[in-house]
Coordinates of C-alpha atoms (C1' of nucleotides) in Angstrom, one line a residue:
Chain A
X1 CA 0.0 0.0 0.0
X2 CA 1.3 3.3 -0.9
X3 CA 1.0 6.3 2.3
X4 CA -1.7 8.1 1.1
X5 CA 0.1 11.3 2.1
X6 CA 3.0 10.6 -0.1
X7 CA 0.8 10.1 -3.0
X8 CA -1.3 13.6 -2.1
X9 CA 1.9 15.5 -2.1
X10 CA 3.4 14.0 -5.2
X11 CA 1.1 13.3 -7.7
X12 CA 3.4 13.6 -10.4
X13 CA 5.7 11.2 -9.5
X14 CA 3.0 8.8 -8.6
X15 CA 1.3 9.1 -11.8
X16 CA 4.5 8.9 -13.9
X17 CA 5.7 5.5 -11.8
X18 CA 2.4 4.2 -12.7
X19 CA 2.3 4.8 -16.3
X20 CA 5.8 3.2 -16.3
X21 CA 4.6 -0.2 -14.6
X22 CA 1.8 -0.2 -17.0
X23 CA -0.8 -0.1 -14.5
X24 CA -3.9 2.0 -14.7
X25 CA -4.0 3.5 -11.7
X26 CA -6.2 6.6 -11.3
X27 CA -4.0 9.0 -9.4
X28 CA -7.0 12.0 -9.5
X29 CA -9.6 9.6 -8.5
X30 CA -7.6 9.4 -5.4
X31 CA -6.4 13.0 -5.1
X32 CA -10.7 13.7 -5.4
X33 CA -11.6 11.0 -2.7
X34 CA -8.9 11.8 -0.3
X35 CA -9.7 15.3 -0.6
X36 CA -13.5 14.9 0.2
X37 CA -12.4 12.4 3.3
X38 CA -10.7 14.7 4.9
X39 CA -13.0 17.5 4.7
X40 CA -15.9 15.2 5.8
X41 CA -13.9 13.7 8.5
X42 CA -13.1 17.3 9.9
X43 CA -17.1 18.4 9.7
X44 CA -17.7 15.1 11.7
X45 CA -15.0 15.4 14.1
X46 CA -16.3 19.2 14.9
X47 CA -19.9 17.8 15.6
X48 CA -18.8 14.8 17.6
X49 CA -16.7 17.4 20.3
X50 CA -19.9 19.7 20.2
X51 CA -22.1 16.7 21.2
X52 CA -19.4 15.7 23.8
X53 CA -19.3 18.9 25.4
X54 CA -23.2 19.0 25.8
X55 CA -23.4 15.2 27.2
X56 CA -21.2 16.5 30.1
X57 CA -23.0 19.5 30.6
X58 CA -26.2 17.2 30.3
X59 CA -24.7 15.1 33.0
X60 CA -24.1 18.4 35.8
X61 CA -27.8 19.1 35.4
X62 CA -28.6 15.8 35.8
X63 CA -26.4 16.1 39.4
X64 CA -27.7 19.4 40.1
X65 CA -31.4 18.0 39.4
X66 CA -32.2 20.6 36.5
X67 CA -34.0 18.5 34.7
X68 CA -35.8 20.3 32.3
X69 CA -33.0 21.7 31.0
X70 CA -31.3 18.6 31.0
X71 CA -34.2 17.6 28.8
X72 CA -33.8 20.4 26.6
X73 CA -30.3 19.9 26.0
X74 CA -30.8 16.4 25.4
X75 CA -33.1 17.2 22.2
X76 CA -30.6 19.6 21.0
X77 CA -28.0 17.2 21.3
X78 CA -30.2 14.4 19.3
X79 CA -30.3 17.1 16.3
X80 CA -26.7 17.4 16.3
X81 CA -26.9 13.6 16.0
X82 CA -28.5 13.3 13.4
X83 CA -26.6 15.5 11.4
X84 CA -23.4 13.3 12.5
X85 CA -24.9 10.1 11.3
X86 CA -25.8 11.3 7.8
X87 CA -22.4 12.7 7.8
X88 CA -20.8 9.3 8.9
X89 CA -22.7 7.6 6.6
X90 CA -21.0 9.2 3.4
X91 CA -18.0 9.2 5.5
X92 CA -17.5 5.4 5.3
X93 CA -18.1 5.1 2.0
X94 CA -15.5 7.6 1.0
X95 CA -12.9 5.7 3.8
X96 CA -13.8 1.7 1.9
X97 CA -13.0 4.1 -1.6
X98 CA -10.0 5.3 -0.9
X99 CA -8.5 2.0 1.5
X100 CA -9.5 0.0 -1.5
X101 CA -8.4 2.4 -4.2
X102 CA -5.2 2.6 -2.3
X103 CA -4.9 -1.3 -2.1
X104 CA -5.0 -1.7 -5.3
X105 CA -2.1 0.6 -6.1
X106 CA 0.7 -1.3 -7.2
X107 CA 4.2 -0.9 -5.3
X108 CA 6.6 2.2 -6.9
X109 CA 10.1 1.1 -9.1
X110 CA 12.5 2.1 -6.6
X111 CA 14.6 4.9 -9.5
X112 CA 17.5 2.5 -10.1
X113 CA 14.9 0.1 -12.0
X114 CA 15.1 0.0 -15.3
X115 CA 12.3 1.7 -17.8
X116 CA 10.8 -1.2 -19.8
X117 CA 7.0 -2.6 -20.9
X118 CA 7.5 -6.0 -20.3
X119 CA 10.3 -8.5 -20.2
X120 CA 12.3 -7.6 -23.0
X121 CA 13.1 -4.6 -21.4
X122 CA 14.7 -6.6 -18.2
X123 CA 18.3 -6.1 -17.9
X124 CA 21.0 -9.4 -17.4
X125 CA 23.0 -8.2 -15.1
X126 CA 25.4 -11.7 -14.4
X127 CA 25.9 -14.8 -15.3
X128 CA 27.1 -18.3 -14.3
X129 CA 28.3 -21.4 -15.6
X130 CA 28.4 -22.8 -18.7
X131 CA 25.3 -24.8 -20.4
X132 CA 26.6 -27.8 -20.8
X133 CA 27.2 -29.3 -24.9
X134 CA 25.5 -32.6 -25.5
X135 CA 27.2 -35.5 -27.2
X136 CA 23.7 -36.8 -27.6
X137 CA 20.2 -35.4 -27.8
X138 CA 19.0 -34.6 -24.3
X139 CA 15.4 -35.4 -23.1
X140 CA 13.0 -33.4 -21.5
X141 CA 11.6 -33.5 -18.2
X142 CA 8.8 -34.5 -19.3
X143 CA 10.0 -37.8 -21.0
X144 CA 12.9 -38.3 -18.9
X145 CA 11.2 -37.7 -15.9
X146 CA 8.3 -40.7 -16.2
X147 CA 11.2 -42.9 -17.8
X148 CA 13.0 -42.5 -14.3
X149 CA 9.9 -43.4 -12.6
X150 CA 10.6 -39.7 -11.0
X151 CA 7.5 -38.2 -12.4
X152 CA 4.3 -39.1 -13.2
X153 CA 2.1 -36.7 -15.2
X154 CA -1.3 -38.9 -15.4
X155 CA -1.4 -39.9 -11.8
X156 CA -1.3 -36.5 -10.9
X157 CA -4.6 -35.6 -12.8
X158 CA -6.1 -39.0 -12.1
X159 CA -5.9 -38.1 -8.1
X160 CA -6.5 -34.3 -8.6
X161 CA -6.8 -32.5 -11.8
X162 CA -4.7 -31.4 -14.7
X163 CA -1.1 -29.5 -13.7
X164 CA -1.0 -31.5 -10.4
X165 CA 2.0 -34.3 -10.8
X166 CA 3.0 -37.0 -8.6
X167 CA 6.4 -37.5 -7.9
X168 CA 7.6 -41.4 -7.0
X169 CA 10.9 -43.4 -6.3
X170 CA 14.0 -40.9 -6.9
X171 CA 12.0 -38.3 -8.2
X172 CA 10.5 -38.3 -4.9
X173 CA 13.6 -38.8 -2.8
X174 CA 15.6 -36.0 -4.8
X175 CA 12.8 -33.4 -4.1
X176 CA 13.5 -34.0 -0.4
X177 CA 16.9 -34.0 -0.6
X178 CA 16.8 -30.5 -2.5
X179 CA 14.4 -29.2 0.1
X180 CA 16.5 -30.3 3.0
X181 CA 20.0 -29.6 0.8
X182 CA 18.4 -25.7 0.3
X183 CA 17.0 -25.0 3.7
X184 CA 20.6 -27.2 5.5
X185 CA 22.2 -24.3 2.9
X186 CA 20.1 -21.2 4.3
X187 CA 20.6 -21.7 8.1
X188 CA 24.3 -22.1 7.1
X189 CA 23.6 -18.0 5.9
X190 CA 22.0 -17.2 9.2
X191 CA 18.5 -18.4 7.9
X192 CA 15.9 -18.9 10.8
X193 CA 14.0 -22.2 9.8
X194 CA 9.9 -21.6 10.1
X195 CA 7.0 -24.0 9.5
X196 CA 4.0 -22.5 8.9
X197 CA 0.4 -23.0 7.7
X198 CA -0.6 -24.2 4.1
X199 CA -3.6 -22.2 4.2
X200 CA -4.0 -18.7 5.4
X201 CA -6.6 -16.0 6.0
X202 CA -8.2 -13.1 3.9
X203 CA -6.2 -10.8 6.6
X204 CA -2.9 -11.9 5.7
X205 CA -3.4 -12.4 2.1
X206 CA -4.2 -8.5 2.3
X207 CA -0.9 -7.9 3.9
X208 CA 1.6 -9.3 1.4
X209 CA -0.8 -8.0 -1.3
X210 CA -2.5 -10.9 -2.9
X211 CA -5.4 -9.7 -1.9
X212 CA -7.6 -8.0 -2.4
X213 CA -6.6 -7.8 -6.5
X214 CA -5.5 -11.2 -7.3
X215 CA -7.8 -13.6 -5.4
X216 CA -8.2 -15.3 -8.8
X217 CA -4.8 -16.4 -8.8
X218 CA -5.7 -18.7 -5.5
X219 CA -7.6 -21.4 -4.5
X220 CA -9.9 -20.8 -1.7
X221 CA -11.7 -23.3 0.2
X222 CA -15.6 -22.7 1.8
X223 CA -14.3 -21.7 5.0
X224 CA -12.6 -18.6 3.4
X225 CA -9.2 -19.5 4.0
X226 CA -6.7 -19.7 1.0
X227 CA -4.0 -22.2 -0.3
X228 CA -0.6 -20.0 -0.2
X229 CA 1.0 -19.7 -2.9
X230 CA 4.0 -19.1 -1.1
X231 CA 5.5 -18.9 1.9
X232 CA 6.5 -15.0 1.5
X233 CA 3.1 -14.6 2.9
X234 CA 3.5 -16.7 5.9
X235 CA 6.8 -15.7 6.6
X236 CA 6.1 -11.5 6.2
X237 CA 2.9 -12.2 8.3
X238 CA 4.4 -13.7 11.0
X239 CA 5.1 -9.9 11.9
X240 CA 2.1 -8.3 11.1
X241 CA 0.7 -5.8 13.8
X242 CA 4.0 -6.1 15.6
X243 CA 6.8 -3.8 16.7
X244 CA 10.2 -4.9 16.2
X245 CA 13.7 -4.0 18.0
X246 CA 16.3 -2.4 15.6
X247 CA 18.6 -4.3 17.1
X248 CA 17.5 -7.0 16.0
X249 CA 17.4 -6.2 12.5
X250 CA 17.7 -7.7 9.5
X251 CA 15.5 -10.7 10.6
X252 CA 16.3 -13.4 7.9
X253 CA 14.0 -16.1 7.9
X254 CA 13.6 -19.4 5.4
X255 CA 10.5 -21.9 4.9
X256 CA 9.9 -24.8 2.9
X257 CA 5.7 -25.2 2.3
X258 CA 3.9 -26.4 -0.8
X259 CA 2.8 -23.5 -3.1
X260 CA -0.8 -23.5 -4.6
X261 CA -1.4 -21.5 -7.6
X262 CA -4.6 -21.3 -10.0
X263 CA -2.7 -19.9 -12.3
X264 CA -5.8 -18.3 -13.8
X265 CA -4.7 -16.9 -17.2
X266 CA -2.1 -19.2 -17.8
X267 CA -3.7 -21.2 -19.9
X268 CA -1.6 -22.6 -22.3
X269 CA 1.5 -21.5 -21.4
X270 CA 4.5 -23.9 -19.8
X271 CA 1.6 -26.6 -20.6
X272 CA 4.3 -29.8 -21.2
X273 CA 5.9 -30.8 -17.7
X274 CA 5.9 -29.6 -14.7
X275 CA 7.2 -26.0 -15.1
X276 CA 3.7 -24.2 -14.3
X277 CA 1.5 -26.7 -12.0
X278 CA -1.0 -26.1 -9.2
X279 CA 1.2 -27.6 -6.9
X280 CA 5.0 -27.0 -5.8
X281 CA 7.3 -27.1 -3.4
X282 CA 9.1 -24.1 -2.7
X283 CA 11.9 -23.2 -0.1
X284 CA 11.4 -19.2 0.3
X285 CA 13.7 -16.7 1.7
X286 CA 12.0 -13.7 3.7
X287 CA 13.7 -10.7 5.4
X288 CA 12.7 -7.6 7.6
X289 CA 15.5 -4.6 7.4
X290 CA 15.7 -1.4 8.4
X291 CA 14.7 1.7 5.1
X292 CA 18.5 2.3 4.8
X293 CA 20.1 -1.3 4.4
X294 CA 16.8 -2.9 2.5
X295 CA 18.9 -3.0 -0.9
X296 CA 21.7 -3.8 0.2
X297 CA 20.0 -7.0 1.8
X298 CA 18.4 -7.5 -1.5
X299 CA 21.4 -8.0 -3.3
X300 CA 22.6 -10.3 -0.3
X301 CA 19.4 -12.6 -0.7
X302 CA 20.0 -12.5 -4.0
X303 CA 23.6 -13.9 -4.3
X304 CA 21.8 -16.1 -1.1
X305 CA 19.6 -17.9 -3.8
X306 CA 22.3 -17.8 -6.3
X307 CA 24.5 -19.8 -4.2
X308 CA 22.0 -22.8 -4.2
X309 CA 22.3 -23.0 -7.7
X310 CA 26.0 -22.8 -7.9
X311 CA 26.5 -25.4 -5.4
X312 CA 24.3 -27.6 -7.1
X313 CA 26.3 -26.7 -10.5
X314 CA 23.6 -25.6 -12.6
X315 CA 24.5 -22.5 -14.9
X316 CA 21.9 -19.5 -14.3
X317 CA 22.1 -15.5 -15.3
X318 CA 20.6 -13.1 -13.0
X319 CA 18.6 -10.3 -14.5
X320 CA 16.8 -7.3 -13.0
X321 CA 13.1 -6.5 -14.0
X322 CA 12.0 -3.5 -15.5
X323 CA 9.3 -1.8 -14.4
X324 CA 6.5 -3.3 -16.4
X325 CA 7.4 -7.0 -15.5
X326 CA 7.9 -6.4 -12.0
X327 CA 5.5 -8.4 -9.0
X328 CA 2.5 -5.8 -7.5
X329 CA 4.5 -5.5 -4.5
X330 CA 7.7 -5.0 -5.4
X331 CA 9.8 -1.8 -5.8
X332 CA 12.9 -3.6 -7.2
X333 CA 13.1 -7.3 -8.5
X334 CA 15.9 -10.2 -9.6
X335 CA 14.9 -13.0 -11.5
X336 CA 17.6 -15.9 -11.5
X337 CA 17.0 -17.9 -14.0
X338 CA 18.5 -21.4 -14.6
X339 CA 19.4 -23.5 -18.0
X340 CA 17.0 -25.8 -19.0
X341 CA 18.2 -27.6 -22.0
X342 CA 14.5 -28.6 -22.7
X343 CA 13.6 -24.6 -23.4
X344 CA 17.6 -23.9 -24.8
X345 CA 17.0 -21.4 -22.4
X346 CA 17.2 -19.8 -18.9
X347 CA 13.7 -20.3 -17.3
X348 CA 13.2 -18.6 -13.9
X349 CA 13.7 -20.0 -10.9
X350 CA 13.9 -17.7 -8.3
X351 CA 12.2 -13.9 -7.8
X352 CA 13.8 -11.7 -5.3
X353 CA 12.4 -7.9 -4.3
X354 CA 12.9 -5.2 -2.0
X355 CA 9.2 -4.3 -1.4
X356 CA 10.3 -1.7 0.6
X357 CA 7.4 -0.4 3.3
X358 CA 4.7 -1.4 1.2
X359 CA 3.5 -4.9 2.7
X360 CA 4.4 -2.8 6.0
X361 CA 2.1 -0.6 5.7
X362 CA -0.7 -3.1 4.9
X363 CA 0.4 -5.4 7.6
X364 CA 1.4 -2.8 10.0
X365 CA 5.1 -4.1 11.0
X366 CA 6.9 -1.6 12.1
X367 CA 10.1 -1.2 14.5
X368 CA 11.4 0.7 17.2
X369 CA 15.2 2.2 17.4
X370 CA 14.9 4.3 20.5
X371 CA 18.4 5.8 20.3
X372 CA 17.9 6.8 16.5
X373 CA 14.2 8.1 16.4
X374 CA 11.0 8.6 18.7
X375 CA 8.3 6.3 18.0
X376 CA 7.8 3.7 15.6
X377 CA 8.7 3.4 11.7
X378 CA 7.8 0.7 8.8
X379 CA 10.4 -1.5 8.3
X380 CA 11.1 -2.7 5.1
X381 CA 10.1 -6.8 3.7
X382 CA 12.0 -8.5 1.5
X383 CA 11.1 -12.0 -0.1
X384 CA 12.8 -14.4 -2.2
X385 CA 13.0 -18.1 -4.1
X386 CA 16.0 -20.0 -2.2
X387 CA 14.8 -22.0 -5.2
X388 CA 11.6 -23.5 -6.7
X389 CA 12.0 -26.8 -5.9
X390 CA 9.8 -28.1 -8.8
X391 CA 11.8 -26.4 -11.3
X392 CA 15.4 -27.3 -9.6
X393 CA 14.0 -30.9 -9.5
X394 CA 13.7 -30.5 -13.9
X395 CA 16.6 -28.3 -14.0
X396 CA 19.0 -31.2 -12.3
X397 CA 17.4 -34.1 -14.2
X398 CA 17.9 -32.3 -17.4
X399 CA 21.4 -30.9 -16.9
X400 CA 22.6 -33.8 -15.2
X401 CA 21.3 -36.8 -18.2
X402 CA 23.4 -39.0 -19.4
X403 CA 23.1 -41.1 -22.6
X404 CA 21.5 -44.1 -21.2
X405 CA 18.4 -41.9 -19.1
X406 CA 20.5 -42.4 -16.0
X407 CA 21.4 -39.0 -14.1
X408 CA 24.1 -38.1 -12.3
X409 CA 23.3 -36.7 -8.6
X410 CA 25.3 -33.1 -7.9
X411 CA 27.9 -33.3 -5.2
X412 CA 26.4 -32.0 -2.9
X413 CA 23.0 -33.7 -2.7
X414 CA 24.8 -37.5 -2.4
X415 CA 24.6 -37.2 1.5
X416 CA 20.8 -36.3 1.2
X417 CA 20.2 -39.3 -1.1
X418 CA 22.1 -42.2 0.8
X419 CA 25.2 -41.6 -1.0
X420 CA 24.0 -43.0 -4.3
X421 CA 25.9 -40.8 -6.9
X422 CA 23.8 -41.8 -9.7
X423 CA 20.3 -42.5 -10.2
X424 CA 18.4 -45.0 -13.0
X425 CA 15.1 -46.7 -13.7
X426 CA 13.6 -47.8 -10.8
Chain B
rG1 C1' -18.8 -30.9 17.7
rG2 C1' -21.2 -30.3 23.1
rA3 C1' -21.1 -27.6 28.1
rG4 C1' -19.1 -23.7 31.0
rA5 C1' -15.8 -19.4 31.9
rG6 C1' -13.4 -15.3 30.0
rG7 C1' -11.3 -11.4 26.5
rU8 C1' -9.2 -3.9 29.8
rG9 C1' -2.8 -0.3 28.7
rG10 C1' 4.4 -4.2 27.8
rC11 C1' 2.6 -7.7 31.9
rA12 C1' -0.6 -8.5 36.3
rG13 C1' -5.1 -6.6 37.7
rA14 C1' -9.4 -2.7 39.3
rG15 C1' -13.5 -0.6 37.1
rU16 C1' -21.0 -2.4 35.7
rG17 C1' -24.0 4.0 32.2
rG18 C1' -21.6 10.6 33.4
rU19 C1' -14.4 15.0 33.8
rU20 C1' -12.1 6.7 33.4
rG21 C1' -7.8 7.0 28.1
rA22 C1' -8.9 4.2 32.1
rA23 C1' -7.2 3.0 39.8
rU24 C1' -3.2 0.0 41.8
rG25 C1' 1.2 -3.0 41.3
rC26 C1' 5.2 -4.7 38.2
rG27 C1' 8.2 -3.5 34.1
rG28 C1' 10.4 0.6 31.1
rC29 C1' 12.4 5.7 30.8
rG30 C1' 14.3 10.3 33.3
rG31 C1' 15.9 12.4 38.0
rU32 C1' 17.4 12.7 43.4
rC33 C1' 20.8 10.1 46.5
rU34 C1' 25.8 7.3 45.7
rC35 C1' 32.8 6.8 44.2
rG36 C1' 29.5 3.5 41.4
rA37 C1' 25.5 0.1 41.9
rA38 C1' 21.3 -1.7 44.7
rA39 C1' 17.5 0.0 47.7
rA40 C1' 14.5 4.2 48.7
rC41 C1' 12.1 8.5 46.9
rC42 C1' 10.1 12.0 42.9
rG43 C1' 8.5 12.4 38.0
rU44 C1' 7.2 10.0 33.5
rU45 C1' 5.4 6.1 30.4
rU46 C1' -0.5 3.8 24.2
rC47 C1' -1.7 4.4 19.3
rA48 C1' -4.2 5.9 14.8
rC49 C1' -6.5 9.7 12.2
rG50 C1' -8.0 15.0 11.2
rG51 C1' -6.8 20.2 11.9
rG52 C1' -3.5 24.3 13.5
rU53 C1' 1.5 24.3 12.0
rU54 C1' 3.0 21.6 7.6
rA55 C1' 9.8 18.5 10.4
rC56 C1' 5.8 12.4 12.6
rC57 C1' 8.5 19.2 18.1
rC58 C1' 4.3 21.3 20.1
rC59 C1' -1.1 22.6 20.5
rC60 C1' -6.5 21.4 19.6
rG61 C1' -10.0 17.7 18.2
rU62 C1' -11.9 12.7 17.1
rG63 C1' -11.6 7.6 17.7
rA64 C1' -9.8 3.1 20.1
rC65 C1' -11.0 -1.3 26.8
rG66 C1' -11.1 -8.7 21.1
rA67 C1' -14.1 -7.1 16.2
rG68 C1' -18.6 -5.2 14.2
rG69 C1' -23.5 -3.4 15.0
rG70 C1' -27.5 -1.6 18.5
rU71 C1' -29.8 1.2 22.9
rU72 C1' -28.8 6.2 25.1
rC73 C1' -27.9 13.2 25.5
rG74 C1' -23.7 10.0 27.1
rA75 C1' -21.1 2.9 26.8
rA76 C1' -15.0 -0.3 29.2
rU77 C1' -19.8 -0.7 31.7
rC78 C1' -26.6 -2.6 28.9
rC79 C1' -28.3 -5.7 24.2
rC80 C1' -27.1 -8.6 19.5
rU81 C1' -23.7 -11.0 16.0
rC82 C1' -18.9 -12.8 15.1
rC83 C1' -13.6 -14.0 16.4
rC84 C1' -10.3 -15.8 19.9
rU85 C1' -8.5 -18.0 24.7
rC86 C1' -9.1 -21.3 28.9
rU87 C1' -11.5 -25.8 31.5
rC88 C1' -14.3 -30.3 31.0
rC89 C1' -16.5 -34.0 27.5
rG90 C1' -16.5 -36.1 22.5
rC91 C1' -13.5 -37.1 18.1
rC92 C1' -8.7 -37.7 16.2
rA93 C1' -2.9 -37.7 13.0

RNA sequence: GGAGAGGUGGCAGAGUGGUUGAAUGCGGCGGUCUCGAAAACCGUUUCACGGGUUACCCCCGUGACGAGGGUUCGAAUCCCUCCCUCUCCGCCA
């Protein structure tokens, strides 16, 4: 959420950050509504202290046993009430207009972001490793993976629907491995370890900015909870409505969960495999810093998720997203992307931002640095991939192939896997 | 799921319609005392919003005693709905 005030006192570079994000934002709409707010908030606030004043003057001549005054006073006082009410009335529409107009503001590019409309205008800004040349013709995921017994496409829609997958034998055990090899990896980095909730309510949706805009991208059950679609939302929530100690800061916290995604408006895109599925696992990496170090943790977490990858010796290039392709809540983003021979590409893997104070502000997580300010301030949230399991799970099977559809198992995942450094048919 | 009890300031805990934003204690902060500390004593200690100012310093006002509604001139106090916590029973990984 933006601060209102900020956007009241700057409408120009509000409206010009918006127009660079491509989103149509009505910047006037809310200078109009914020304007009448206030001014009806002020008449309200003037009738409720007149009122006041007369209910404790109502009360001495109540004492003193004046009553008919008392009683005069007291239908004087129900005028002024009426007033307030029809007042109030408008009032709270105006307040739901603006909160929700504000809510669905998306986040502003912090100015070292990059002007662009969508992702060709993203910017590489590293690279790593070298995709690795074939001697033979490498198979997909998506052929190699049910060859392996490792995936199982048709199971997955035969106990769910379509884009859910089962995984079985290796496949299985090398997803657990990565999740315990990735989060073993983060605590090494000063990562607290969190399990949290697969579902979550409409109030902490709101706070990490899912909701209220996008609750088509989520499955919902009939209680009114929703299926996370990541654990950025559990792990920035954990602090909502709290106050936390500077000294304390930055807060680096790490989750594995299962992500849920409708991925409403994906249709036929990523449909072969199991790139874009209901369903993944996900290791995420979540941080609370203080304004002036927030970007300088970013690029921390970033190199963070990085390192995952480059232990695991899979070639990736890190690229920084313009403004049009960023994430609603995000005020700077890195995509890591990793090789997939399958797409002859790099295919993202990881997402990391700065939102800066904007989930904050929604969820109300501030902290306290007595010696430094009076008061309380809005820290700033950071999330991040510490990877996609899912699509490290493809991105390992296909880089690691050999000729005969066995794979070869990284280095580093052999002591999460029994020791086995190779893995065939089961 | 059933029955009962309860949700008040950082914590504990008063307060059942009228200067109660809220007693008291603890904790925190500042001070006195002390070489220093402890103890004791004194003072202080919520937040949001709106306005004046426009720096979140100060001043005025409004609202907030789980949340939302209602009754009333006036609600922490009365009524309704919801949420949560605790105890017992049931069920259960």
């Amino acid at each position: 959420m933006l601060d209102a005030r900020y956007v009241r006192e700057n409408p120009d570079a509000v409206r010009s950050a918006m127009e660079s994000r491509g989103a149509g934002w009505s910047v006037d709409g809310f200078l109009a509504l914020d304007a009448e707010r206030r001014a009806l908030i002020a008449e309200v606030e003037t009738l409720q202290a007149s009122r006041n004043e007369s209910s404790k003057a109502i009360g001495a001549l109540m004492k003193e046993g004046r009553r008919e005054e008392a009683e005069a006073a007291k239908a004087a006082v129900r005028d002024v009430n009426e007033r307030i009410a029809a007042l109030e009335g408008r009032t709270a529409e105006v307040d739901t207009e603006v909160r929700e107009l504000l809510l669905t503001a998306p986040n502003l590019p912090d100015t070292s972001v990059p002007c662009g409309a969508d992702e060709s205008g993203n910017v590489e800004v590293r690279r790593w490793g070298t995709p690795r040349v074939f001697d033979f013709e490498p198979a997909a995921h998506w052929d190699l993976g049910p060859a392996l017994g490792a995936i199982d496409f048709e199971r997955g829609v035969k106990l769910a629907k379509s884009r859910f997958v089962v995984l079985g034998g290796w496949g299985a055990r090398l997803n657990r491995a990565l999740i315990n090899f990735m989060l073993d990896t983060h605590a090494g980095h000063g990562y607290t370890e969190w399990s949290v909730p697969a579902l979550a309510n409409a109030e902490t949706l709101t706070g990490t900015g899912q909701l209220p805009k996008f609750e088509d991208d989520l499955f919902r059950t009939d209680e009114g909870l929703y299926l996370i679609p990541t654990a950025e939302v559990q792990l920035t929530n954990l602090h909502r409505d709290e106050v936390l100690e500077a000294a304390g800061l930055p807060l680096h916290y790490t989750a594995y969960t299962p992500c849920f995604r409708e991925e409403a408006g994906a249709a036929g895109r990523d449909t072969r495999g199991m790139i874009r599925v209901h369903q993944f696992d996900k290791v995420e990496l979540v941080k609370f810093a203080a304004p002036e170090h927030s970007f300088e943790a970013l690029e921390e977490m970033v190199r963070d998720a990085e390192q995952v990858l480059e232990l695991l010796g899979l070639p990736y290039r890190t690229v920084t997203l313009c403004t049009g392709d960023m994430g609603f809540a995000a005020a700077k983003t890195y995509d890591i992307e990793v090789w997939l021979p399958s797409y002859g590409d790099y295919k993202e893997i990881s997402s990391c931002s700065n939102c800066t104070d904007f989930q904050a502000r929604r969820a109300a997580i501030k902290y306290r640095d007595p010696g430094a300010f009076k008061g309380s301030r809005l820290v700033h949230t950071l999330n991040g991939s510490g990877v996609a399991v899912g699509r490290c799970l493809v991105a390992v099977l296909e880089n690691y192939q050999r000729r005969d559809g066995s794979v070869e198992v990284p280095e580093v995942l052999r002591p999460y896997l029994g020791g086995v450094s190779e893995i065939g048919p089961a």
